[in-house]
């Protein structure tokens, strides 16, 4: 983004000095710590926890956390820039960083009391602890209101039974924010958010998913069997968990949109470079209209996604309603990530289908963006409800 003008909402079309600094820092870190091993991690589905602890030293695990809790104290423009730059290198690392920041850490930052913030945010922001967030269940993906994980009051404790699945860091996370039902099924005020540490009796890690893409970002079940959690671990008041979650997901959609943007950008840049180097009929394939037009469409989609993301980030920074805009950014960016990655594989031809070149991984990783933290269909539901009010 090179223009220096600002639009009427105050969004600058030029990267700030902080954003430029983050871009260079992530590129340097990625070249040294991620690129050399990322295909090995992908093949083995290895979650590189040590990399995230190193990212904590750089401030990437608490981007939005204020300085008083040990965080970087940045806003959403810097945050989206960090996710996108990481995801240009490896979507798995971008995904885990985004889930840690926007879901677990973000939920505590937005809704926890001061004592809870003082206890957990410094550990999460430093990367000493990795966070998880549990909403999805085996039979309630988009239909979260029908969750079956139940928390029953027992004196000063809640006893939790049930299971969560598709949880990022469900096995390796040191602490999780978990939403459980404390009221009637379907009651939006019948669910409560709890902070649950890994060592809590009755919490077990279940199946780790064997995934198409994002294979170095751990996705696993969390199983609760008579898991006793003290009332002091409730975030906010009993019954507020679902409403809190919807607000957390507004920010989460911006995160996944940024993840998709980074994947699309990475795939596009690889295809652009390859098209200049690959010769057919004694000339670079980039000179053929079929390829050059494809590249033009890819670049345009990426810029449109970037602008939607920064519009949502601007609203979030100004504490304005952002549900519609974050859903639009997430819907568009995730769908074009799939399209751009697909086109990148096509430009590479047969080589694009091999693991010797980077675009096959972008292709596999991109699809998750249309599913995680609300499917594309759910984003359309959110958008349509907003415009039809």
Coordinates of C-alpha atoms in Angstrom, one line a residue:
X1 CA 0.0 0.0 0.0
X2 CA 1.9 3.0 -1.3
X3 CA -0.6 5.9 -1.3
X4 CA -0.3 8.4 1.6
X5 CA -3.9 9.6 1.6
X6 CA -6.4 8.5 4.3
X7 CA -10.0 7.7 3.6
X8 CA -12.9 9.2 5.5
X9 CA -12.8 6.5 8.2
X10 CA -9.1 7.3 9.0
X11 CA -7.4 4.3 7.5
X12 CA -4.0 5.1 6.3
X13 CA -3.0 3.5 3.0
X14 CA 0.7 3.6 3.9
X15 CA 2.3 1.1 6.3
X16 CA 3.3 2.7 9.6
X17 CA 6.8 2.5 10.9
X18 CA 5.6 -0.1 13.4
X19 CA 4.2 -2.3 10.6
X20 CA 7.4 -2.0 8.5
X21 CA 9.4 -3.0 11.6
X22 CA 7.1 -6.0 12.2
X23 CA 7.4 -7.1 8.5
X24 CA 11.2 -7.1 8.6
X25 CA 11.3 -8.8 12.0
X26 CA 9.0 -11.6 10.9
X27 CA 10.8 -12.1 7.6
X28 CA 14.2 -12.4 9.4
X29 CA 12.7 -14.7 12.1
X30 CA 11.0 -16.8 9.4
X31 CA 14.1 -17.2 7.4
X32 CA 16.1 -18.4 10.4
X33 CA 13.6 -20.3 12.5
X34 CA 10.7 -21.5 10.2
X35 CA 11.7 -22.0 6.6
X36 CA 14.5 -24.5 7.3
X37 CA 12.2 -27.0 9.1
X38 CA 8.6 -26.2 8.0
X39 CA 8.3 -29.0 5.5
X40 CA 9.7 -31.5 8.0
X41 CA 7.1 -30.2 10.5
X42 CA 4.4 -30.5 7.9
X43 CA 5.3 -34.1 7.0
X44 CA 5.4 -35.2 10.6
X45 CA 2.6 -33.0 11.9
X46 CA 5.0 -31.7 14.5
X47 CA 3.9 -28.7 16.6
X48 CA 7.0 -26.7 17.2
X49 CA 6.2 -25.2 20.6
X50 CA 9.7 -23.9 21.0
X51 CA 9.3 -21.6 18.0
X52 CA 6.3 -20.0 19.6
X53 CA 8.3 -19.4 22.8
X54 CA 10.9 -17.6 20.7
X55 CA 8.1 -15.7 19.0
X56 CA 7.1 -14.6 22.5
X57 CA 10.5 -13.0 23.0
X58 CA 9.7 -10.9 19.9
X59 CA 6.4 -9.8 21.2
X60 CA 4.4 -11.8 18.7
X61 CA 2.4 -13.8 21.3
X62 CA 0.9 -10.8 22.9
X63 CA 0.6 -8.3 20.1
X64 CA -2.6 -6.7 21.4
X65 CA -1.8 -7.1 25.1
X66 CA -1.0 -3.8 26.9
X67 CA 2.5 -3.2 28.2
X68 CA 1.4 -3.5 31.8
X69 CA 0.6 -7.2 31.2
X70 CA 3.8 -7.8 29.4
X71 CA 2.5 -7.4 25.9
X72 CA 3.5 -5.4 22.8
X73 CA 0.6 -3.0 23.2
X74 CA -0.1 -2.7 19.4
X75 CA -3.4 -2.4 17.6
X76 CA -5.1 -4.4 14.9
X77 CA -3.2 -3.0 12.0
X78 CA 0.1 -4.2 13.4
X79 CA -1.6 -7.5 14.5
X80 CA -3.0 -8.3 11.0
X81 CA 0.4 -7.4 9.5
X82 CA 2.2 -9.9 11.8
X83 CA -0.2 -12.7 11.0
X84 CA -0.1 -12.1 7.2
X85 CA 3.7 -12.0 7.2
X86 CA 4.0 -15.2 9.2
X87 CA 1.4 -16.9 6.9
X88 CA 3.3 -15.9 3.8
X89 CA 6.0 -18.3 5.1
X90 CA 3.9 -21.0 6.8
X91 CA 0.2 -20.9 7.3
X92 CA 0.5 -23.3 10.2
X93 CA 2.6 -20.9 12.2
X94 CA 0.3 -18.0 11.3
X95 CA -2.8 -20.0 12.4
X96 CA -1.4 -21.0 15.8
X97 CA -0.1 -17.5 16.4
X98 CA -3.6 -16.1 15.5
X99 CA -5.5 -18.6 17.6
X100 CA -3.3 -17.9 20.7
X101 CA -3.6 -14.2 20.3
X102 CA -7.2 -13.6 19.3
X103 CA -9.0 -16.4 21.0
X104 CA -7.5 -17.5 24.3
X105 CA -5.5 -14.4 25.1
X106 CA -8.1 -12.1 23.5
X107 CA -10.9 -13.6 25.5
X108 CA -9.0 -13.1 28.8
X109 CA -8.0 -9.6 27.7
X110 CA -11.5 -8.5 26.8
X111 CA -13.6 -10.1 29.5
X112 CA -11.5 -11.4 32.5
X113 CA -11.2 -9.5 35.8
X114 CA -8.0 -7.8 36.9
X115 CA -6.8 -10.7 39.0
X116 CA -7.2 -13.1 36.1
X117 CA -5.4 -10.7 33.7
X118 CA -2.5 -10.3 36.1
X119 CA -2.2 -14.1 36.5
X120 CA -2.5 -15.3 32.8
X121 CA -1.7 -12.5 30.4
X122 CA 2.0 -12.1 31.2
X123 CA 2.6 -15.9 30.7
X124 CA 0.6 -15.9 27.4
X125 CA 2.1 -12.7 26.0
X126 CA 5.7 -13.9 26.7
X127 CA 5.1 -17.3 25.0
X128 CA 5.9 -19.1 28.3
X129 CA 2.3 -20.5 28.1
X130 CA 0.5 -21.4 24.9
X131 CA -3.3 -20.8 24.9
X132 CA -6.2 -22.8 23.5
X133 CA -9.9 -21.9 23.2
X134 CA -12.7 -24.4 23.3
X135 CA -16.1 -23.8 21.8
X136 CA -16.6 -26.4 19.0
X137 CA -17.9 -29.8 19.8
X138 CA -18.3 -33.0 17.8
X139 CA -22.0 -32.4 17.0
X140 CA -22.1 -28.7 17.3
X141 CA -19.8 -26.9 14.9
X142 CA -21.8 -23.9 13.6
X143 CA -24.6 -24.7 16.0
X144 CA -22.7 -23.7 19.1
X145 CA -25.9 -23.0 21.0
X146 CA -26.7 -26.7 21.3
X147 CA -23.4 -27.6 23.0
X148 CA -23.4 -30.7 25.2
X149 CA -20.4 -30.0 27.4
X150 CA -22.1 -29.2 30.8
X151 CA -20.8 -27.4 33.9
X152 CA -22.8 -28.1 37.0
X153 CA -22.4 -26.1 40.2
X154 CA -21.0 -27.9 43.3
X155 CA -20.4 -25.4 46.1
X156 CA -17.5 -23.2 45.1
X157 CA -16.7 -25.4 42.1
X158 CA -18.2 -26.3 38.7
X159 CA -17.9 -29.9 37.6
X160 CA -17.5 -30.1 33.8
X161 CA -18.2 -33.1 31.6
X162 CA -18.1 -33.3 27.9
X163 CA -15.7 -32.9 25.0
X164 CA -14.5 -30.2 22.6
X165 CA -13.0 -31.0 19.2
X166 CA -11.0 -29.2 16.5
X167 CA -9.3 -27.2 19.2
X168 CA -6.0 -25.5 18.2
X169 CA -3.5 -26.5 20.9
X170 CA -6.0 -28.9 22.4
X171 CA -3.2 -31.1 23.5
X172 CA -0.2 -28.8 24.0
X173 CA -1.9 -25.7 25.3
X174 CA -0.9 -24.8 28.9
X175 CA -4.2 -23.0 29.5
X176 CA -7.6 -22.9 27.7
X177 CA -10.7 -20.7 27.8
X178 CA -13.5 -23.2 27.6
X179 CA -17.2 -22.5 27.0
X180 CA -19.6 -24.9 28.8
X181 CA -23.3 -25.0 29.2
X182 CA -24.6 -23.9 32.7
X183 CA -28.2 -23.4 31.6
X184 CA -30.7 -24.8 29.2
X185 CA -29.9 -26.0 25.7
X186 CA -30.3 -23.2 23.1
X187 CA -30.3 -20.4 25.7
X188 CA -27.7 -17.8 24.6
X189 CA -27.4 -16.9 28.3
X190 CA -27.0 -20.5 29.4
X191 CA -23.3 -20.8 28.7
X192 CA -20.3 -19.8 30.8
X193 CA -16.6 -19.2 30.0
X194 CA -13.9 -20.8 32.2
X195 CA -10.1 -20.5 32.4
X196 CA -8.8 -24.1 32.8
X197 CA -5.1 -24.9 33.2
X198 CA -3.7 -28.0 31.6
X199 CA -2.9 -29.7 34.9
X200 CA -6.5 -29.5 36.2
X201 CA -7.7 -32.9 37.2
X202 CA -10.3 -34.3 34.8
X203 CA -9.0 -32.5 31.7
X204 CA -7.5 -34.9 29.1
X205 CA -6.2 -34.5 25.6
X206 CA -8.1 -36.7 23.1
X207 CA -7.5 -37.5 19.4
X208 CA -5.1 -35.3 17.5
X209 CA -6.5 -34.7 14.0
X210 CA -4.6 -35.9 10.9
X211 CA -5.2 -32.9 8.6
X212 CA -5.0 -32.0 4.9
X213 CA -3.2 -28.8 5.6
X214 CA -2.0 -26.6 8.5
X215 CA -0.3 -29.8 9.7
X216 CA 2.2 -28.1 12.0
X217 CA -0.6 -26.3 13.9
X218 CA -1.9 -28.8 16.5
X219 CA -5.6 -29.6 16.4
X220 CA -7.0 -32.0 19.0
X221 CA -9.9 -33.0 21.3
X222 CA -10.2 -31.8 24.8
X223 CA -12.1 -34.2 27.1
X224 CA -13.6 -33.3 30.4
X225 CA -14.4 -36.0 33.0
X226 CA -15.7 -34.6 36.3
X227 CA -13.3 -31.7 35.8
X228 CA -13.6 -29.5 38.9
X229 CA -13.0 -25.8 38.2
X230 CA -13.2 -23.2 41.0
X231 CA -15.7 -20.3 40.6
X232 CA -12.7 -17.9 40.5
X233 CA -11.9 -19.3 37.1
X234 CA -15.2 -18.1 35.6
X235 CA -14.7 -15.2 33.1
X236 CA -17.2 -12.5 33.8
X237 CA -20.5 -13.7 35.2
X238 CA -22.1 -17.1 34.9
X239 CA -24.2 -17.2 31.7
X240 CA -22.2 -14.7 29.7
X241 CA -19.9 -17.1 27.9
X242 CA -21.7 -17.4 24.6
X243 CA -22.2 -13.7 24.2
X244 CA -18.5 -13.1 25.0
X245 CA -17.6 -15.7 22.4
X246 CA -19.5 -13.9 19.7
X247 CA -17.5 -10.8 20.4
X248 CA -14.2 -12.7 20.6
X249 CA -15.0 -14.2 17.2
X250 CA -15.4 -10.7 15.6
X251 CA -11.7 -10.3 16.2
X252 CA -11.0 -13.9 15.3
X253 CA -12.5 -13.4 11.9
X254 CA -10.0 -10.5 11.3
X255 CA -7.3 -12.9 12.3
X256 CA -8.3 -15.7 9.9
X257 CA -8.8 -13.1 7.1
X258 CA -5.2 -12.0 7.7
X259 CA -4.0 -15.6 7.7
X260 CA -5.8 -16.1 4.4
X261 CA -4.2 -12.9 3.0
X262 CA -0.7 -14.1 3.9
X263 CA -1.3 -17.5 2.3
X264 CA -2.6 -15.8 -0.9
X265 CA 0.3 -13.4 -0.9
X266 CA 2.8 -16.2 -0.5
X267 CA 1.3 -18.2 -3.3
X268 CA 1.0 -15.2 -5.6
X269 CA 4.6 -14.1 -5.0
X270 CA 5.9 -17.7 -5.7
X271 CA 3.9 -17.9 -8.9
X272 CA 4.9 -14.4 -10.1
X273 CA 8.6 -15.3 -9.6
X274 CA 8.3 -18.7 -11.3
X275 CA 6.4 -17.2 -14.2
X276 CA 9.4 -14.9 -14.9
X277 CA 11.9 -17.8 -14.7
X278 CA 10.0 -20.5 -16.5
X279 CA 10.6 -20.4 -20.3
X280 CA 8.4 -22.1 -22.8
X281 CA 8.6 -21.5 -26.6
X282 CA 11.8 -19.5 -25.9
X283 CA 10.2 -16.9 -23.7
X284 CA 9.1 -16.5 -20.0
X285 CA 5.6 -17.8 -19.5
X286 CA 4.7 -14.5 -17.8
X287 CA 4.7 -13.0 -21.3
X288 CA 1.7 -15.1 -22.3
X289 CA -1.7 -13.5 -21.9
X290 CA -3.2 -16.6 -20.2
X291 CA -0.6 -16.3 -17.4
X292 CA -0.3 -12.5 -17.2
X293 CA -4.1 -12.1 -16.9
X294 CA -4.2 -14.8 -14.2
X295 CA -1.5 -12.9 -12.3
X296 CA -3.4 -9.6 -12.7
X297 CA -6.6 -11.2 -11.2
X298 CA -4.6 -12.7 -8.3
X299 CA -3.0 -9.4 -7.4
X300 CA -6.3 -7.5 -7.6
X301 CA -8.1 -10.1 -5.3
X302 CA -5.2 -9.8 -2.8
X303 CA -5.4 -6.0 -2.7
X304 CA -9.2 -6.1 -2.2
X305 CA -8.8 -8.5 0.6
X306 CA -6.2 -6.4 2.3
X307 CA -8.4 -3.3 2.2
X308 CA -11.4 -5.2 3.7
X309 CA -9.1 -6.4 6.5
X310 CA -7.7 -3.0 7.3
X311 CA -11.2 -1.5 7.3
X312 CA -12.2 -4.1 9.9
X313 CA -9.0 -3.5 11.8
X314 CA -9.7 0.2 11.9
X315 CA -13.2 -0.3 13.3
X316 CA -11.8 -2.7 15.9
X317 CA -9.2 -0.2 17.0
X318 CA -11.8 2.5 17.4
X319 CA -14.1 0.1 19.4
X320 CA -16.8 0.4 16.7
X321 CA -19.3 -2.4 15.8
X322 CA -17.4 -4.7 13.4
X323 CA -19.4 -7.9 13.0
X324 CA -20.4 -7.2 9.4
X325 CA -17.1 -5.9 8.3
X326 CA -15.0 -8.7 10.0
X327 CA -17.3 -11.3 8.4
X328 CA -16.9 -9.6 5.0
X329 CA -13.1 -9.6 5.4
X330 CA -13.0 -13.2 6.5
X331 CA -15.4 -14.4 3.8
X332 CA -13.7 -12.7 0.9
X333 CA -10.1 -13.2 2.0
X334 CA -10.6 -16.9 2.7
X335 CA -12.3 -17.6 -0.5
X336 CA -9.7 -15.7 -2.6
X337 CA -6.9 -17.5 -0.8
X338 CA -8.3 -20.8 -2.2
X339 CA -8.6 -19.3 -5.6
X340 CA -5.2 -17.7 -5.7
X341 CA -3.5 -20.8 -4.3
X342 CA -5.3 -22.9 -7.0
X343 CA -4.1 -20.5 -9.7
X344 CA -0.6 -20.6 -8.4
X345 CA -0.5 -24.4 -8.7
X346 CA -1.8 -24.0 -12.2
X347 CA 0.9 -21.6 -13.2
X348 CA 3.6 -24.0 -11.8
X349 CA 2.1 -26.8 -13.9
X350 CA 3.3 -30.2 -13.0
X351 CA 5.9 -28.8 -10.6
X352 CA 3.1 -27.1 -8.6
X353 CA 1.8 -30.6 -7.7
X354 CA 5.1 -31.6 -6.1
X355 CA 6.6 -30.9 -2.7
X356 CA 9.7 -29.5 -4.2
X357 CA 8.0 -26.2 -4.8
X358 CA 6.0 -24.1 -2.2
X359 CA 2.6 -23.7 -3.8
X360 CA 1.3 -27.2 -3.1
X361 CA 1.5 -26.3 0.7
X362 CA -0.3 -23.0 0.2
X363 CA -2.9 -24.9 -1.7
X364 CA -3.5 -27.4 1.1
X365 CA -3.3 -24.7 3.9
X366 CA -5.7 -22.3 2.2
X367 CA -8.9 -24.4 2.5
X368 CA -8.9 -24.3 6.3
X369 CA -9.5 -20.5 6.1
X370 CA -13.0 -21.1 4.6
X371 CA -13.9 -23.3 7.5
X372 CA -12.2 -22.3 10.8
X373 CA -13.7 -19.7 13.1
X374 CA -17.0 -19.8 11.2
X375 CA -17.5 -21.3 7.7
X376 CA -18.0 -19.1 4.7
X377 CA -21.7 -19.9 5.0
X378 CA -21.8 -18.6 8.5
X379 CA -20.1 -15.4 7.4
X380 CA -22.8 -14.9 4.7
X381 CA -25.4 -15.5 7.4
X382 CA -23.8 -12.8 9.6
X383 CA -23.5 -10.4 6.7
X384 CA -27.1 -10.9 5.4
X385 CA -28.6 -10.5 8.9
X386 CA -26.7 -7.2 9.2
X387 CA -27.8 -5.8 5.8
X388 CA -31.4 -7.0 6.2
X389 CA -32.0 -5.4 9.6

